Short mmCIF file of C-alpha atoms in Angstrom, two decimals:
data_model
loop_
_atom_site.label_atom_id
_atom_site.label_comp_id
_atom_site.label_asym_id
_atom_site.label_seq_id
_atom_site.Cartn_x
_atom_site.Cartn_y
_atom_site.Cartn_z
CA UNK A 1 87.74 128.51 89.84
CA UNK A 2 85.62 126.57 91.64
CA UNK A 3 86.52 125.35 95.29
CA UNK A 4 86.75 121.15 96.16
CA UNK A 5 84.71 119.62 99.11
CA UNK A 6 86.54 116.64 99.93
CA UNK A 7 85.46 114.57 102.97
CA UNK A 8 87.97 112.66 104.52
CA UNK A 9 86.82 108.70 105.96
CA UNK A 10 85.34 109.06 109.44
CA UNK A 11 84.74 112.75 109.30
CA UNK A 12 80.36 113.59 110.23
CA UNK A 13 78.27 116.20 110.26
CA UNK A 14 76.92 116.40 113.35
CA UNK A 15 74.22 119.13 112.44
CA UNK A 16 72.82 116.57 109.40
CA UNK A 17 72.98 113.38 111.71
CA UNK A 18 70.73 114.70 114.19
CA UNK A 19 68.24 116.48 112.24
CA UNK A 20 68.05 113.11 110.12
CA UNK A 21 67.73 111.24 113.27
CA UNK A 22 64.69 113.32 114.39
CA UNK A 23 62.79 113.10 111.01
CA UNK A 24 63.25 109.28 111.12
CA UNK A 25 62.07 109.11 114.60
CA UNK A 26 58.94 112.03 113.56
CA UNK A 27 58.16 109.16 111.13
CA UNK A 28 58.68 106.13 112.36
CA UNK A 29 56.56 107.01 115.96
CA UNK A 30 52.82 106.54 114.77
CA UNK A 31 54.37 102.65 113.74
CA UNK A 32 56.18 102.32 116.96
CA UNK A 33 52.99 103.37 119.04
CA UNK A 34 50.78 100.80 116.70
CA UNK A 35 53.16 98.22 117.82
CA UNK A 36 53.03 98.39 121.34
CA UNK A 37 49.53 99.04 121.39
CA UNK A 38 48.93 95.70 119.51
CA UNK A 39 51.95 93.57 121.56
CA UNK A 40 49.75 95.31 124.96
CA UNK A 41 46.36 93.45 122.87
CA UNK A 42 47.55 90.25 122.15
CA UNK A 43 49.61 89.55 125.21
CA UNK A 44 45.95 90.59 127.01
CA UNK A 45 44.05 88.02 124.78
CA UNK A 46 47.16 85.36 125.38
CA UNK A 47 46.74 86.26 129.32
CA UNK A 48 42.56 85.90 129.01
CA UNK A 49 42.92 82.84 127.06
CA UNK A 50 45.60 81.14 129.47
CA UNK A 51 43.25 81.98 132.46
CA UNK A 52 40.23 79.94 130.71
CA UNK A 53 42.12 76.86 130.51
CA UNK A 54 40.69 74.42 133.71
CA UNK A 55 43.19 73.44 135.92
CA UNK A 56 44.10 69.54 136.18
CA UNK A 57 44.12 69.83 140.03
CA UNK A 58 41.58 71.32 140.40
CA UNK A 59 38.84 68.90 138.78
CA UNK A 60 37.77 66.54 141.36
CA UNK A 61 34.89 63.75 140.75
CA UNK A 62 31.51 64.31 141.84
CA UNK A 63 30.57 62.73 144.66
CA UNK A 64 28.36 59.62 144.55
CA UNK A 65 30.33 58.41 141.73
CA UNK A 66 33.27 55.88 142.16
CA UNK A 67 36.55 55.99 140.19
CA UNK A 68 36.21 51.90 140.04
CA UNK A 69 35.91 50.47 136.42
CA UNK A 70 33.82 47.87 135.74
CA UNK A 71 35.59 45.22 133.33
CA UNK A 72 32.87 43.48 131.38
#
């Protein structure tokens, strides 16, 4: 006669859990490595970008020219 292999609720396999847990990592890796190689790319770009905006303060009229307006 053929044995039963009940499971009771709660009960794990610790031997399948991890080696499940490894292949999903083994597969998953070359996507997380993509991603933080693009976040590193655009946060760069953002940075460059940022940087290449003038400052307010810092533009100042050229001399010789007056800040006066002339109401016709």
């Amino acid at each position: 006669m053929a044995t039963r292999d009940t499971k009771q609720i709660g009960e794990h396999n610790n031997n399948k859990g991890s080696y499940l847990t490894k292949e999903n990592w083994e597969v998953m890796k070359p996507f997380v490595h993509f991603s933080a190689k693009a976040l590193i790319g655009i946060g760069t770009a953002l940075f460059a970008i940022v940087k290449l905006i003038p400052k307010a303060i810092a533009h100042k009229p050229e001399e010789g020219k007056s800040d006066k307006v002339i109401k016709i």
